[in-house]
Short mmCIF file of C-alpha atoms in Angstrom, two decimals:
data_model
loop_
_atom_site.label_atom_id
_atom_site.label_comp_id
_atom_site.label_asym_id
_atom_site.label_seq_id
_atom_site.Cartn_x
_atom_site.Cartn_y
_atom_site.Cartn_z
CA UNK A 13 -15.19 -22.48 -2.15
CA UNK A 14 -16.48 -18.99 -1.33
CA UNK A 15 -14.99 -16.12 -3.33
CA UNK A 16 -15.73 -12.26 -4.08
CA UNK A 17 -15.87 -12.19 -7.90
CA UNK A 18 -16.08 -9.24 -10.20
CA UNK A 19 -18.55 -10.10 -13.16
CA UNK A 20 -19.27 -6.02 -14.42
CA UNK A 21 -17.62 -3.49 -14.41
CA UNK A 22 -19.33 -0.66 -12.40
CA UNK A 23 -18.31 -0.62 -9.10
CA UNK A 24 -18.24 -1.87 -5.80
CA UNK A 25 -21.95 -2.77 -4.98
CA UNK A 26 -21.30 -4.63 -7.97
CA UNK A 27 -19.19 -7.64 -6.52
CA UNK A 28 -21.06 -10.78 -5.69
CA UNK A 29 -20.46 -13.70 -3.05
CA UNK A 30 -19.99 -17.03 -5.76
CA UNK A 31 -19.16 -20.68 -5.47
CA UNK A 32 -15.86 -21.17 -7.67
CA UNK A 33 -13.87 -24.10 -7.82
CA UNK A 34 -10.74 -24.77 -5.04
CA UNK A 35 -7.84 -23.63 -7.05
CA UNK A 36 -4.94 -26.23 -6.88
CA UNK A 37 -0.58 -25.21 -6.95
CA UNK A 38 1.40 -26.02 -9.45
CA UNK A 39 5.11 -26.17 -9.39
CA UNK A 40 6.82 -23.67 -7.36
CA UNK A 41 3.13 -22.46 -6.26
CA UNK A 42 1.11 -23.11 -2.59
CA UNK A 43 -2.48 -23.32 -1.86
CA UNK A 44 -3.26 -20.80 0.84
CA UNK A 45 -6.22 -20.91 3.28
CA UNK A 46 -6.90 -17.29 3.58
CA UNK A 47 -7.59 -16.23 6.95
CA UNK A 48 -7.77 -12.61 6.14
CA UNK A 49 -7.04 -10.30 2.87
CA UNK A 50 -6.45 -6.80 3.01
CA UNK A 51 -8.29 -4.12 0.57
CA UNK A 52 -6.35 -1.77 -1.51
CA UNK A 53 -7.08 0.71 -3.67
CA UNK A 54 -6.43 -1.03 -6.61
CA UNK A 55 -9.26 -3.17 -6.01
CA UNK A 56 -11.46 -0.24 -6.13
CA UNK A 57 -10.12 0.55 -9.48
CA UNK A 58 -10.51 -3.00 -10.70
CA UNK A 59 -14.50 -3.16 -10.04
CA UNK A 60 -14.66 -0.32 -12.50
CA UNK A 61 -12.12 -1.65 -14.71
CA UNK A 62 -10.08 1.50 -14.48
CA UNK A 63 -6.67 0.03 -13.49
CA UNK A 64 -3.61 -0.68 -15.73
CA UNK A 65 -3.80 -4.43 -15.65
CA UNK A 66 -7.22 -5.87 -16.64
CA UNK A 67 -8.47 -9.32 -15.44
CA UNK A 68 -10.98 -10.93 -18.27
CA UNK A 69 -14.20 -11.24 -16.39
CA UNK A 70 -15.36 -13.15 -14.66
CA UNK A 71 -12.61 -12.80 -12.14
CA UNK A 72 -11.80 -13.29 -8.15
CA UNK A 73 -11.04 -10.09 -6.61
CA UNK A 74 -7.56 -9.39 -4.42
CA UNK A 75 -4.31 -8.60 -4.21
CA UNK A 76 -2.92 -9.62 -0.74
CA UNK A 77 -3.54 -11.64 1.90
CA UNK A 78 -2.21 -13.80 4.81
CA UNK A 79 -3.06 -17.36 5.57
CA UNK A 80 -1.61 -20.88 6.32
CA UNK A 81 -0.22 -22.74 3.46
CA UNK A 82 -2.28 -26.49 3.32
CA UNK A 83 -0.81 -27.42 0.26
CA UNK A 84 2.66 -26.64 -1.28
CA UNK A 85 3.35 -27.81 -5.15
CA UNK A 86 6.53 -29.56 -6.36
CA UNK A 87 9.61 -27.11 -5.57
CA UNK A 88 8.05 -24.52 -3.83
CA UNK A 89 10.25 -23.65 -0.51
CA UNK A 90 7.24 -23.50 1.62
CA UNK A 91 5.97 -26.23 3.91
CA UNK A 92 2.67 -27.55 4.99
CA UNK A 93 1.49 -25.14 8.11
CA UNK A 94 3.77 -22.25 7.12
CA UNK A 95 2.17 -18.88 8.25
CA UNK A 96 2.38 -16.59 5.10
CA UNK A 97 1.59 -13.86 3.57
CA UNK A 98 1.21 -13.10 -0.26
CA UNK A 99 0.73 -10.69 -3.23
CA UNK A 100 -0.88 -12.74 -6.03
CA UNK A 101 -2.63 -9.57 -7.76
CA UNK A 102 -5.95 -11.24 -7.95
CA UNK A 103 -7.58 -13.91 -6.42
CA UNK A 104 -6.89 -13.33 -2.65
CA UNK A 105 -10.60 -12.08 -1.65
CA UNK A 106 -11.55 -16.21 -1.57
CA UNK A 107 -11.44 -18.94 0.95
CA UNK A 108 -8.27 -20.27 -0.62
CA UNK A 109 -5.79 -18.73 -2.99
CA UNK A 110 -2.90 -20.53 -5.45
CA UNK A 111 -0.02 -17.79 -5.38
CA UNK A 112 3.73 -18.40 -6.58
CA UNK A 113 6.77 -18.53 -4.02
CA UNK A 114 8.11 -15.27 -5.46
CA UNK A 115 4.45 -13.97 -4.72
CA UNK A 116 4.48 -15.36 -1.22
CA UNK A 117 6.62 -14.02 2.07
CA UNK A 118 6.95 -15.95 5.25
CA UNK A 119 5.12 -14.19 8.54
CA UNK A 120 7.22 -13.94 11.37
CA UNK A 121 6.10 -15.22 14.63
CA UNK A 122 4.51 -13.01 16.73
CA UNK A 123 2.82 -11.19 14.19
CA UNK A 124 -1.06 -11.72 13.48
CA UNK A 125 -2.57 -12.93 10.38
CA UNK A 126 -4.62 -10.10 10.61
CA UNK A 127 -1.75 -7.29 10.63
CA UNK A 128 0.27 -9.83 7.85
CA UNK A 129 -3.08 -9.48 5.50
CA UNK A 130 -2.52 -5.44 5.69
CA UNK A 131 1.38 -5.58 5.07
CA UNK A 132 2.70 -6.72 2.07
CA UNK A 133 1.74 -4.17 -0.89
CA UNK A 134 1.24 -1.30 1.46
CA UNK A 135 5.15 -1.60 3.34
CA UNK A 136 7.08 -3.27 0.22
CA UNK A 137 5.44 0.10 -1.65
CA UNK A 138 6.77 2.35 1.03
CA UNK A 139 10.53 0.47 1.34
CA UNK A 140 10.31 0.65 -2.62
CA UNK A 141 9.81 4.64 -2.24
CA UNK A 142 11.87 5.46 0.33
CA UNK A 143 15.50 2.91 0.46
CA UNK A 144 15.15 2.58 -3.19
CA UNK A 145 13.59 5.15 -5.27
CA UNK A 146 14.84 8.10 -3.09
CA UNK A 147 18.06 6.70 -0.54
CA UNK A 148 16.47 7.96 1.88
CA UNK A 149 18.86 8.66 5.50
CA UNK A 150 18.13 8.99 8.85
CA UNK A 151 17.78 12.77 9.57
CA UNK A 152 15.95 13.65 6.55
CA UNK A 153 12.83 14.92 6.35
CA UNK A 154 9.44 13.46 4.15
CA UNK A 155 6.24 14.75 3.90
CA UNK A 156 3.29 11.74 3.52
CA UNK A 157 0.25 13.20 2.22
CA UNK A 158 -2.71 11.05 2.45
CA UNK A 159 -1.13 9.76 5.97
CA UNK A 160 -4.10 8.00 7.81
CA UNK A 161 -4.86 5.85 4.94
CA UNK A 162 -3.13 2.28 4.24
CA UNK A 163 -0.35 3.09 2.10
CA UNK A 164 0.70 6.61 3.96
CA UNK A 165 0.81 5.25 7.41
CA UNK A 166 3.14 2.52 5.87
CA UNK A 167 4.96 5.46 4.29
CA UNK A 168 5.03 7.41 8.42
CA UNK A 169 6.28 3.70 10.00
CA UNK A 170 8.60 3.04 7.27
CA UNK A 171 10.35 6.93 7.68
CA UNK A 172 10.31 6.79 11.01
CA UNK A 173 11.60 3.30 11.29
CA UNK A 174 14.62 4.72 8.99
CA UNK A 175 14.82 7.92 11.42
CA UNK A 176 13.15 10.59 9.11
CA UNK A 177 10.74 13.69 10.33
CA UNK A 178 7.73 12.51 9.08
CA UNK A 179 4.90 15.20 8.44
CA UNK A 180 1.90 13.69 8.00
CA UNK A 181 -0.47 15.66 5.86
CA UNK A 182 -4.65 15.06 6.70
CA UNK A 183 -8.02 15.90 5.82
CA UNK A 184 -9.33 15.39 9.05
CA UNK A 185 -8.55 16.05 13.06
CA UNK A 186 -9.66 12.21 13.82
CA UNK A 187 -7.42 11.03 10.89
CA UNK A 188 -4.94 13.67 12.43
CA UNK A 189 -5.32 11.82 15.79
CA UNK A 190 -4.11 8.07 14.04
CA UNK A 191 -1.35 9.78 12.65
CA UNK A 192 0.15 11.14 15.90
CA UNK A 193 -0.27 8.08 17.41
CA UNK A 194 1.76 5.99 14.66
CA UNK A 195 4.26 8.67 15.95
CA UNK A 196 4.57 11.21 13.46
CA UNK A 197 7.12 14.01 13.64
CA UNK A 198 4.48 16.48 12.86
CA UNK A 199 0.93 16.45 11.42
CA UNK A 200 -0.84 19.20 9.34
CA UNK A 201 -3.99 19.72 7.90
CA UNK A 202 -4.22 19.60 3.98
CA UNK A 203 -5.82 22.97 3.74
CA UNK A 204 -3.12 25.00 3.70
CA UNK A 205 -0.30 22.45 4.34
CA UNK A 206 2.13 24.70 2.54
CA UNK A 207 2.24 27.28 4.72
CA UNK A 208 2.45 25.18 7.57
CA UNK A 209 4.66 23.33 6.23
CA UNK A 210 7.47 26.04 5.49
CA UNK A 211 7.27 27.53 9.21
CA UNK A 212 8.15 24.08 10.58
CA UNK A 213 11.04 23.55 8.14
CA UNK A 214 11.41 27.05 6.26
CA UNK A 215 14.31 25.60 4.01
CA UNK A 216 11.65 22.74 2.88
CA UNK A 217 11.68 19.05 3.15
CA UNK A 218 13.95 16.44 1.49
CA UNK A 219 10.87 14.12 0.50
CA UNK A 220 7.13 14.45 -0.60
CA UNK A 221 5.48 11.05 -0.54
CA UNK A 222 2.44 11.40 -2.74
CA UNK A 223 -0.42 8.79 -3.49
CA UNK A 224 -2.90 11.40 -3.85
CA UNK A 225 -2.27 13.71 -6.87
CA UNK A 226 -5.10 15.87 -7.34
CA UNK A 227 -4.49 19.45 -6.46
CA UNK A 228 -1.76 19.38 -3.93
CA UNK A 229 0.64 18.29 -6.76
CA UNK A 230 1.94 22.11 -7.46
CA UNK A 231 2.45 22.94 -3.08
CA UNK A 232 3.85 20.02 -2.96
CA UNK A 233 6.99 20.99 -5.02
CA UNK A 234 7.24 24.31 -3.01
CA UNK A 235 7.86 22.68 -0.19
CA UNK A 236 10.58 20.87 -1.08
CA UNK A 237 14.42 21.65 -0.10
CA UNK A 238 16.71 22.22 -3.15
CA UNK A 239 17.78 18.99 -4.21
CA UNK A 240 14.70 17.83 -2.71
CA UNK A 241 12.42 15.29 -4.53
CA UNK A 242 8.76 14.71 -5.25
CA UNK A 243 7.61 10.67 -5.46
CA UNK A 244 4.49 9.78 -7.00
CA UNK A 245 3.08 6.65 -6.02
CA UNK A 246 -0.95 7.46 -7.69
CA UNK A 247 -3.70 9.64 -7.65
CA UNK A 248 -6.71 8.38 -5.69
CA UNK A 249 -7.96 11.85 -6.14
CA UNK A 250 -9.16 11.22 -8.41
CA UNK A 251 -7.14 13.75 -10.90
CA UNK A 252 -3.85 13.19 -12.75
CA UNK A 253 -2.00 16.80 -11.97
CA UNK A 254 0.74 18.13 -14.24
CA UNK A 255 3.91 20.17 -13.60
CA UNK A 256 5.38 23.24 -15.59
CA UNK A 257 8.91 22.06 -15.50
CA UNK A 258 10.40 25.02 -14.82
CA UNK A 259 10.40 24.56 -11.30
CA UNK A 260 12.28 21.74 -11.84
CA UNK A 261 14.75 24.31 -12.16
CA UNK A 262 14.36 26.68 -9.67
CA UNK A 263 15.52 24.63 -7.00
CA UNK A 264 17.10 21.29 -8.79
CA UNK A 265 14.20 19.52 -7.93
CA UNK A 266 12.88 16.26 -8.62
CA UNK A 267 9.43 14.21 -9.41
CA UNK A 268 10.43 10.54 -9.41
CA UNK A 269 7.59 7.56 -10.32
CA UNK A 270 7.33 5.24 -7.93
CA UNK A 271 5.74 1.72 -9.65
CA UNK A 272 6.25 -1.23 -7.38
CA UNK A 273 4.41 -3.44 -8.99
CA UNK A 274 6.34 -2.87 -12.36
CA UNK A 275 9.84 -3.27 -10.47
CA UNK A 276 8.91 -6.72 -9.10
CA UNK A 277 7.29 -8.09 -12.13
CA UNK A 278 10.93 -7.36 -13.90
CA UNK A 279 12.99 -8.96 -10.87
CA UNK A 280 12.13 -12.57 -9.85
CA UNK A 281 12.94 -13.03 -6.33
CA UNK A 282 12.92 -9.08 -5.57
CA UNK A 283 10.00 -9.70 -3.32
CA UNK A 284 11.56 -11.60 -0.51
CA UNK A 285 15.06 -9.77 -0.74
CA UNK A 286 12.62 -6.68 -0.09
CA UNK A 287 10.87 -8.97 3.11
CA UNK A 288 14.58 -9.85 4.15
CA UNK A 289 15.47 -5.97 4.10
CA UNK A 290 12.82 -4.39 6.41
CA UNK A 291 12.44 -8.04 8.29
CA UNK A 292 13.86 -6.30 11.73
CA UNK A 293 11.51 -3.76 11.59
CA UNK A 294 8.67 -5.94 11.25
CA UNK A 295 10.01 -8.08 14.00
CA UNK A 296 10.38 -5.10 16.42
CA UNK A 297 7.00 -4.18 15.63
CA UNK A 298 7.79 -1.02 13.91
CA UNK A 299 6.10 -1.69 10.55
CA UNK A 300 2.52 -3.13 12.05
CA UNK A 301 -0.40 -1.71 10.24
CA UNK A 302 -3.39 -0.02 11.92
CA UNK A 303 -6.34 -2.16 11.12
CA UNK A 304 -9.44 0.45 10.45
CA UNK A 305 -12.03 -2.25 9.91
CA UNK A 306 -12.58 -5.76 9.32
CA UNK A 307 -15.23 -7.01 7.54
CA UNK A 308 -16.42 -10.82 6.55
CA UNK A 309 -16.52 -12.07 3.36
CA UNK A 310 -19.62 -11.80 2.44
CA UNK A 311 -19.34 -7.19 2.88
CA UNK A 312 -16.86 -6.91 0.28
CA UNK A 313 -18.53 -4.23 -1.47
CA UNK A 314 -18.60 -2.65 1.85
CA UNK A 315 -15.17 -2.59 2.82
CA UNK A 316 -14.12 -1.62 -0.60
CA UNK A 317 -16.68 1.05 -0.33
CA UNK A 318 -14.48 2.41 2.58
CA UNK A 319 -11.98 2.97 0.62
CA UNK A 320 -13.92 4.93 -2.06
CA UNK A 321 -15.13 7.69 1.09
CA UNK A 322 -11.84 8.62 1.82
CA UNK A 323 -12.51 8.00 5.59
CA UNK A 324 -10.12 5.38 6.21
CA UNK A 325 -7.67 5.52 9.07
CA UNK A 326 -5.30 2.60 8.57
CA UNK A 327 -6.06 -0.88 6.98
CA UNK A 328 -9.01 -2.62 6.05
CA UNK A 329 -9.87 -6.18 5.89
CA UNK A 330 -11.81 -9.02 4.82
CA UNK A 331 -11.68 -11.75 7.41
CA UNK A 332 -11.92 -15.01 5.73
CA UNK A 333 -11.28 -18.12 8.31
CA UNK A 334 -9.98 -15.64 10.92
CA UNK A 335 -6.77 -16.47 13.34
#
Protein backbone atom coordinates (compact mmCIF):
# COMPACT_ATOMS: atom_id res chain seq x y z
CA UNK A 1 0.00 0.00 0.00
CA UNK A 2 0.79 3.71 -0.36
CA UNK A 3 1.98 5.51 2.76
CA UNK A 4 3.73 8.97 3.78
CA UNK A 5 6.80 7.78 5.72
CA UNK A 6 9.27 9.79 7.70
CA UNK A 7 12.90 8.36 7.06
CA UNK A 8 15.07 11.85 8.43
CA UNK A 9 14.54 13.97 10.51
CA UNK A 10 14.53 17.53 8.97
CA UNK A 11 11.36 18.51 8.02
CA UNK A 12 8.51 18.43 5.94
CA UNK A 13 9.93 18.39 2.30
CA UNK A 14 11.52 15.57 3.83
CA UNK A 15 8.57 12.95 3.78
CA UNK A 16 8.45 10.56 0.89
CA UNK A 17 5.50 8.64 -0.95
CA UNK A 18 6.70 4.56 -0.16
CA UNK A 19 5.30 1.14 -0.80
CA UNK A 20 4.95 -0.52 2.82
CA UNK A 21 3.32 -3.58 3.56
CA UNK A 22 -0.84 -3.73 4.34
CA UNK A 23 -0.80 -3.74 8.05
CA UNK A 24 -3.16 -6.52 9.44
CA UNK A 25 -5.53 -6.21 13.22
CA UNK A 26 -4.92 -8.09 15.86
CA UNK A 27 -7.22 -8.73 18.71
CA UNK A 28 -9.36 -5.97 19.75
CA UNK A 29 -7.78 -3.95 16.63
CA UNK A 30 -9.54 -3.05 12.89
CA UNK A 31 -8.00 -2.49 9.61
CA UNK A 32 -9.17 0.87 8.33
CA UNK A 33 -9.31 2.00 4.67
CA UNK A 34 -8.46 5.56 5.10
CA UNK A 35 -10.47 7.77 3.08
CA UNK A 36 -9.06 10.90 4.50
CA UNK A 37 -6.52 11.87 7.54
CA UNK A 38 -6.33 15.09 9.01
CA UNK A 39 -2.83 17.04 9.68
CA UNK A 40 -1.94 18.27 13.05
CA UNK A 41 0.64 19.97 14.40
CA UNK A 42 2.22 17.27 15.93
CA UNK A 43 3.05 15.88 12.72
CA UNK A 44 5.01 18.88 11.96
CA UNK A 45 6.97 18.32 15.04
CA UNK A 46 7.48 14.65 14.29
CA UNK A 47 9.33 15.29 10.74
CA UNK A 48 11.87 17.15 12.80
CA UNK A 49 11.82 14.81 15.56
CA UNK A 50 11.00 17.53 18.03
CA UNK A 51 7.92 16.01 19.73
CA UNK A 52 7.70 14.16 23.11
CA UNK A 53 7.04 10.72 21.76
CA UNK A 54 9.60 9.53 19.15
CA UNK A 55 8.77 6.89 16.46
CA UNK A 56 12.18 4.81 15.48
CA UNK A 57 12.58 5.60 11.85
CA UNK A 58 11.58 4.56 9.42
CA UNK A 59 8.03 5.33 10.35
CA UNK A 60 4.35 6.09 8.72
CA UNK A 61 3.29 9.48 9.49
CA UNK A 62 -0.36 10.37 11.29
CA UNK A 63 -2.33 10.71 13.98
CA UNK A 64 -6.05 10.71 12.91
CA UNK A 65 -8.12 9.80 10.38
CA UNK A 66 -11.58 8.56 9.22
CA UNK A 67 -12.32 5.62 7.04
CA UNK A 68 -14.44 2.38 6.69
CA UNK A 69 -13.39 -0.51 8.74
CA UNK A 70 -12.74 -3.75 6.02
CA UNK A 71 -11.41 -5.84 8.52
CA UNK A 72 -12.15 -6.13 12.31
CA UNK A 73 -9.77 -8.60 14.56
CA UNK A 74 -11.06 -11.09 17.16
CA UNK A 75 -13.06 -8.98 19.93
CA UNK A 76 -13.00 -5.76 18.58
CA UNK A 77 -16.74 -4.16 18.81
CA UNK A 78 -16.57 -2.88 15.35
CA UNK A 79 -18.10 -4.49 12.28
CA UNK A 80 -17.21 -4.89 8.70
CA UNK A 81 -18.48 -1.44 6.86
CA UNK A 82 -18.54 0.61 10.08
CA UNK A 83 -17.83 4.35 9.27
CA UNK A 84 -15.08 5.40 11.82
CA UNK A 85 -12.90 7.55 12.85
CA UNK A 86 -9.55 7.04 14.82
CA UNK A 87 -6.51 8.37 16.78
CA UNK A 88 -3.75 5.76 16.36
CA UNK A 89 -0.76 8.38 16.89
CA UNK A 90 1.07 7.23 13.86
CA UNK A 91 0.36 5.49 10.93
CA UNK A 92 -2.88 7.18 9.64
CA UNK A 93 -1.20 9.21 6.57
CA UNK A 94 -1.46 5.52 4.51
CA UNK A 95 -4.00 3.80 2.41
CA UNK A 96 -4.93 1.59 5.33
CA UNK A 97 -4.28 1.88 9.02
CA UNK A 98 -4.43 -1.03 12.05
CA UNK A 99 -5.70 1.14 15.13
CA UNK A 100 -7.13 -0.35 18.54
CA UNK A 101 -10.97 -0.06 19.52
CA UNK A 102 -10.04 2.31 22.36
CA UNK A 103 -8.18 4.29 19.49
CA UNK A 104 -11.18 4.15 17.22
CA UNK A 105 -14.78 6.19 17.56
CA UNK A 106 -17.82 5.40 15.53
CA UNK A 107 -18.95 8.40 12.88
CA UNK A 108 -22.36 9.27 13.11
CA UNK A 109 -24.47 9.32 10.10
CA UNK A 110 -24.74 12.31 8.41
CA UNK A 111 -21.41 13.40 8.99
CA UNK A 112 -18.63 13.22 6.15
CA UNK A 113 -15.54 11.27 6.24
CA UNK A 114 -13.96 14.29 5.38
CA UNK A 115 -15.17 16.50 8.50
CA UNK A 116 -14.69 12.92 10.78
CA UNK A 117 -10.79 12.94 9.51
CA UNK A 118 -10.52 16.69 11.10
CA UNK A 119 -12.40 15.80 14.45
CA UNK A 120 -11.07 13.55 16.74
CA UNK A 121 -7.71 15.08 18.35
CA UNK A 122 -8.71 18.61 17.59
CA UNK A 123 -12.58 18.40 19.58
CA UNK A 124 -11.62 15.53 22.24
CA UNK A 125 -8.55 18.29 22.99
CA UNK A 126 -11.01 21.08 23.31
CA UNK A 127 -13.85 18.90 25.52
CA UNK A 128 -10.60 17.79 27.51
CA UNK A 129 -9.86 21.70 28.15
CA UNK A 130 -12.94 23.03 28.67
CA UNK A 131 -15.69 20.18 30.66
CA UNK A 132 -12.71 18.71 32.23
CA UNK A 133 -9.67 20.63 32.90
CA UNK A 134 -11.56 23.93 33.64
CA UNK A 135 -15.74 23.02 34.39
CA UNK A 136 -16.44 25.22 32.24
CA UNK A 137 -20.56 26.74 32.41
CA UNK A 138 -22.67 28.26 30.16
CA UNK A 139 -22.32 32.08 30.67
CA UNK A 140 -18.70 32.15 31.11
CA UNK A 141 -16.45 33.71 29.15
CA UNK A 142 -12.97 32.10 27.20
CA UNK A 143 -10.61 33.67 25.21
CA UNK A 144 -9.11 31.17 22.15
CA UNK A 145 -6.01 32.52 20.91
CA UNK A 146 -4.81 31.01 17.78
CA UNK A 147 -8.74 30.76 16.76
CA UNK A 148 -8.72 30.15 12.89
CA UNK A 149 -6.43 27.31 13.15
CA UNK A 150 -7.58 23.50 13.78
CA UNK A 151 -7.44 23.14 17.36
CA UNK A 152 -8.86 26.90 18.29
CA UNK A 153 -11.86 26.76 16.12
CA UNK A 154 -12.57 23.37 17.92
CA UNK A 155 -11.88 25.33 21.12
CA UNK A 156 -14.78 28.51 19.57
CA UNK A 157 -17.45 25.40 18.56
CA UNK A 158 -16.84 23.54 21.64
CA UNK A 159 -17.48 27.06 24.01
CA UNK A 160 -20.07 28.04 22.16
CA UNK A 161 -21.71 24.70 21.95
CA UNK A 162 -21.47 24.83 25.99
CA UNK A 163 -22.88 28.59 25.85
CA UNK A 164 -19.58 30.55 26.59
CA UNK A 165 -18.52 34.18 25.00
CA UNK A 166 -15.96 33.10 22.93
CA UNK A 167 -13.27 35.80 21.88
CA UNK A 168 -11.40 34.67 19.28
CA UNK A 169 -7.95 36.13 19.16
CA UNK A 170 -6.21 36.44 15.23
CA UNK A 171 -3.35 37.41 13.31
CA UNK A 172 -5.18 38.20 10.40
CA UNK A 173 -8.64 40.04 9.08
CA UNK A 174 -9.28 36.87 6.61
CA UNK A 175 -8.56 34.48 9.57
CA UNK A 176 -10.75 37.09 11.53
CA UNK A 177 -13.49 36.54 8.87
CA UNK A 178 -13.56 32.29 9.59
CA UNK A 179 -13.80 33.03 13.03
CA UNK A 180 -16.98 35.16 12.90
CA UNK A 181 -18.47 32.88 10.82
CA UNK A 182 -17.93 29.73 13.24
CA UNK A 183 -19.95 32.30 15.35
CA UNK A 184 -17.72 33.80 17.71
CA UNK A 185 -18.86 36.10 20.48
CA UNK A 186 -16.21 38.51 19.59
CA UNK A 187 -12.98 38.52 17.55
CA UNK A 188 -9.78 40.65 18.11
CA UNK A 189 -6.67 41.10 16.56
CA UNK A 190 -3.50 39.71 18.43
CA UNK A 191 -1.73 43.00 18.34
CA UNK A 192 -2.94 44.50 21.12
CA UNK A 193 -5.60 41.93 22.21
CA UNK A 194 -5.24 43.08 25.78
CA UNK A 195 -6.52 46.20 25.50
CA UNK A 196 -9.26 45.16 23.50
CA UNK A 197 -9.88 42.67 25.38
CA UNK A 198 -10.49 44.56 28.84
CA UNK A 199 -12.99 47.22 27.15
CA UNK A 200 -15.23 44.33 26.05
CA UNK A 201 -15.16 42.61 29.46
CA UNK A 202 -13.25 45.20 31.84
CA UNK A 203 -13.52 42.68 34.87
CA UNK A 204 -11.58 40.02 32.49
CA UNK A 205 -12.49 36.67 31.23
CA UNK A 206 -13.04 33.35 33.09
CA UNK A 207 -10.87 31.30 30.47
CA UNK A 208 -7.70 31.77 28.21
CA UNK A 209 -7.40 28.86 25.83
CA UNK A 210 -3.80 28.89 24.71
CA UNK A 211 -1.99 26.61 22.05
CA UNK A 212 0.27 29.28 21.09
CA UNK A 213 2.68 30.34 23.92
CA UNK A 214 5.14 32.59 22.60
CA UNK A 215 4.76 36.13 23.73
CA UNK A 216 1.14 36.53 24.51
CA UNK A 217 1.69 34.23 27.57
CA UNK A 218 2.18 37.37 30.15
CA UNK A 219 -1.38 39.53 28.48
CA UNK A 220 -2.86 36.65 28.61
CA UNK A 221 -2.96 36.42 32.49
CA UNK A 222 -4.05 40.14 32.64
CA UNK A 223 -6.93 39.48 31.12
CA UNK A 224 -8.20 37.11 33.18
CA UNK A 225 -11.12 37.61 35.92
CA UNK A 226 -10.01 36.81 39.52
CA UNK A 227 -10.43 33.29 39.93
CA UNK A 228 -9.96 33.15 36.35
CA UNK A 229 -7.65 30.50 34.73
CA UNK A 230 -5.01 30.24 32.05
CA UNK A 231 -4.91 26.56 30.00
CA UNK A 232 -2.01 25.67 28.09
CA UNK A 233 -2.51 23.28 25.49
CA UNK A 234 1.36 24.05 23.45
CA UNK A 235 3.38 26.49 21.94
CA UNK A 236 3.43 26.39 18.13
CA UNK A 237 5.17 29.65 18.47
CA UNK A 238 7.54 28.48 18.53
CA UNK A 239 8.74 29.73 22.24
CA UNK A 240 8.10 28.12 25.64
CA UNK A 241 7.06 31.48 27.80
CA UNK A 242 7.43 31.57 31.58
CA UNK A 243 5.41 33.25 34.37
CA UNK A 244 6.65 35.23 37.54
CA UNK A 245 4.24 33.66 39.91
CA UNK A 246 3.38 36.43 41.63
CA UNK A 247 0.55 37.17 39.62
CA UNK A 248 -0.68 34.10 40.52
CA UNK A 249 -1.43 36.04 43.42
CA UNK A 250 -2.69 39.13 42.53
CA UNK A 251 -5.85 37.95 41.38
CA UNK A 252 -6.03 34.01 42.54
CA UNK A 253 -5.29 33.06 39.26
CA UNK A 254 -4.57 29.98 37.57
CA UNK A 255 -2.27 28.29 34.64
CA UNK A 256 -3.55 24.73 34.29
CA UNK A 257 -1.69 22.05 31.61
CA UNK A 258 -3.83 20.72 29.42
CA UNK A 259 -2.19 17.09 27.99
CA UNK A 260 -4.82 15.02 26.27
CA UNK A 261 -2.87 12.69 24.99
CA UNK A 262 -1.30 11.83 28.48
CA UNK A 263 -4.94 11.59 30.10
CA UNK A 264 -6.10 8.96 27.58
CA UNK A 265 -3.03 6.90 27.49
CA UNK A 266 -3.69 6.47 31.52
CA UNK A 267 -7.57 5.70 31.04
CA UNK A 268 -8.53 2.79 28.70
CA UNK A 269 -11.85 3.42 27.32
CA UNK A 270 -11.68 7.36 28.12
CA UNK A 271 -11.80 7.94 24.43
CA UNK A 272 -15.28 6.89 23.58
CA UNK A 273 -16.86 8.02 27.03
CA UNK A 274 -15.33 11.46 25.72
CA UNK A 275 -17.20 10.64 21.92
CA UNK A 276 -20.40 9.64 24.02
CA UNK A 277 -20.16 13.12 25.95
CA UNK A 278 -20.08 15.73 23.13
CA UNK A 279 -22.00 13.01 20.69
CA UNK A 280 -25.20 15.58 20.52
CA UNK A 281 -23.21 18.23 19.53
CA UNK A 282 -21.65 16.49 16.79
CA UNK A 283 -24.99 15.22 15.73
CA UNK A 284 -26.54 18.75 15.65
CA UNK A 285 -23.73 19.83 13.69
CA UNK A 286 -22.27 22.08 16.21
CA UNK A 287 -18.77 20.58 16.46
CA UNK A 288 -18.06 20.25 12.40
CA UNK A 289 -14.64 21.38 11.50
CA UNK A 290 -13.84 23.95 8.77
CA UNK A 291 -11.85 22.10 6.22
CA UNK A 292 -8.98 24.75 4.94
CA UNK A 293 -7.51 22.42 2.35
CA UNK A 294 -7.37 19.04 1.14
CA UNK A 295 -4.64 17.65 -0.39
CA UNK A 296 -3.87 13.94 -1.98
CA UNK A 297 -1.55 11.73 -0.74
CA UNK A 298 1.08 12.11 -2.62
CA UNK A 299 1.42 16.52 -1.20
CA UNK A 300 2.01 15.56 2.22
CA UNK A 301 4.87 17.71 2.67
CA UNK A 302 2.62 20.30 1.33
CA UNK A 303 -0.17 20.20 3.55
CA UNK A 304 2.05 19.81 6.49
CA UNK A 305 3.87 22.76 5.16
CA UNK A 306 0.54 24.67 5.76
CA UNK A 307 0.66 24.19 8.95
CA UNK A 308 4.27 25.41 9.46
CA UNK A 309 3.07 29.20 7.68
CA UNK A 310 0.69 29.84 10.17
CA UNK A 311 -1.95 30.61 7.45
CA UNK A 312 -4.36 28.04 8.19
CA UNK A 313 -8.02 28.76 8.64
CA UNK A 314 -9.59 25.55 9.86
CA UNK A 315 -8.55 21.88 9.03
CA UNK A 316 -6.38 20.36 6.67
CA UNK A 317 -6.41 17.12 4.97
CA UNK A 318 -4.94 14.39 3.13
CA UNK A 319 -7.55 12.69 1.01
CA UNK A 320 -6.70 9.12 0.71
CA UNK A 321 -9.67 6.99 -1.13
CA UNK A 322 -12.02 9.98 -0.73
CA UNK A 323 -15.99 9.56 0.26
Amino acid sequence: MRAIRVATLTGPDDVELAEVDRPSPGHGEVLVEVAFAGVTFPELLQTRGMYQTKHELPFVLGSEAAGVVVEAGAGSRFSVGDRVAAIPGTGSFAEFMVVSDEQTVPVPDGISLAHAAGMPMNLLTADFALRIRAHAKAGQSILVHGAAGGLGSAAVQMALAIGLDVIGVVSTEAKAQTVRELGATHVVMADGFKDTVKELYPNGVDYVFDPVGGDRFTDSTRVLAPYGRLLVLGFTAGEIPSIKVNRLLLKNISVDGVAWGAATRERPGYIAEQWDAIAEYVAAGQLNPAIHAAYPLAQAAAAIGELDSRSVQGKVLLEVKGE
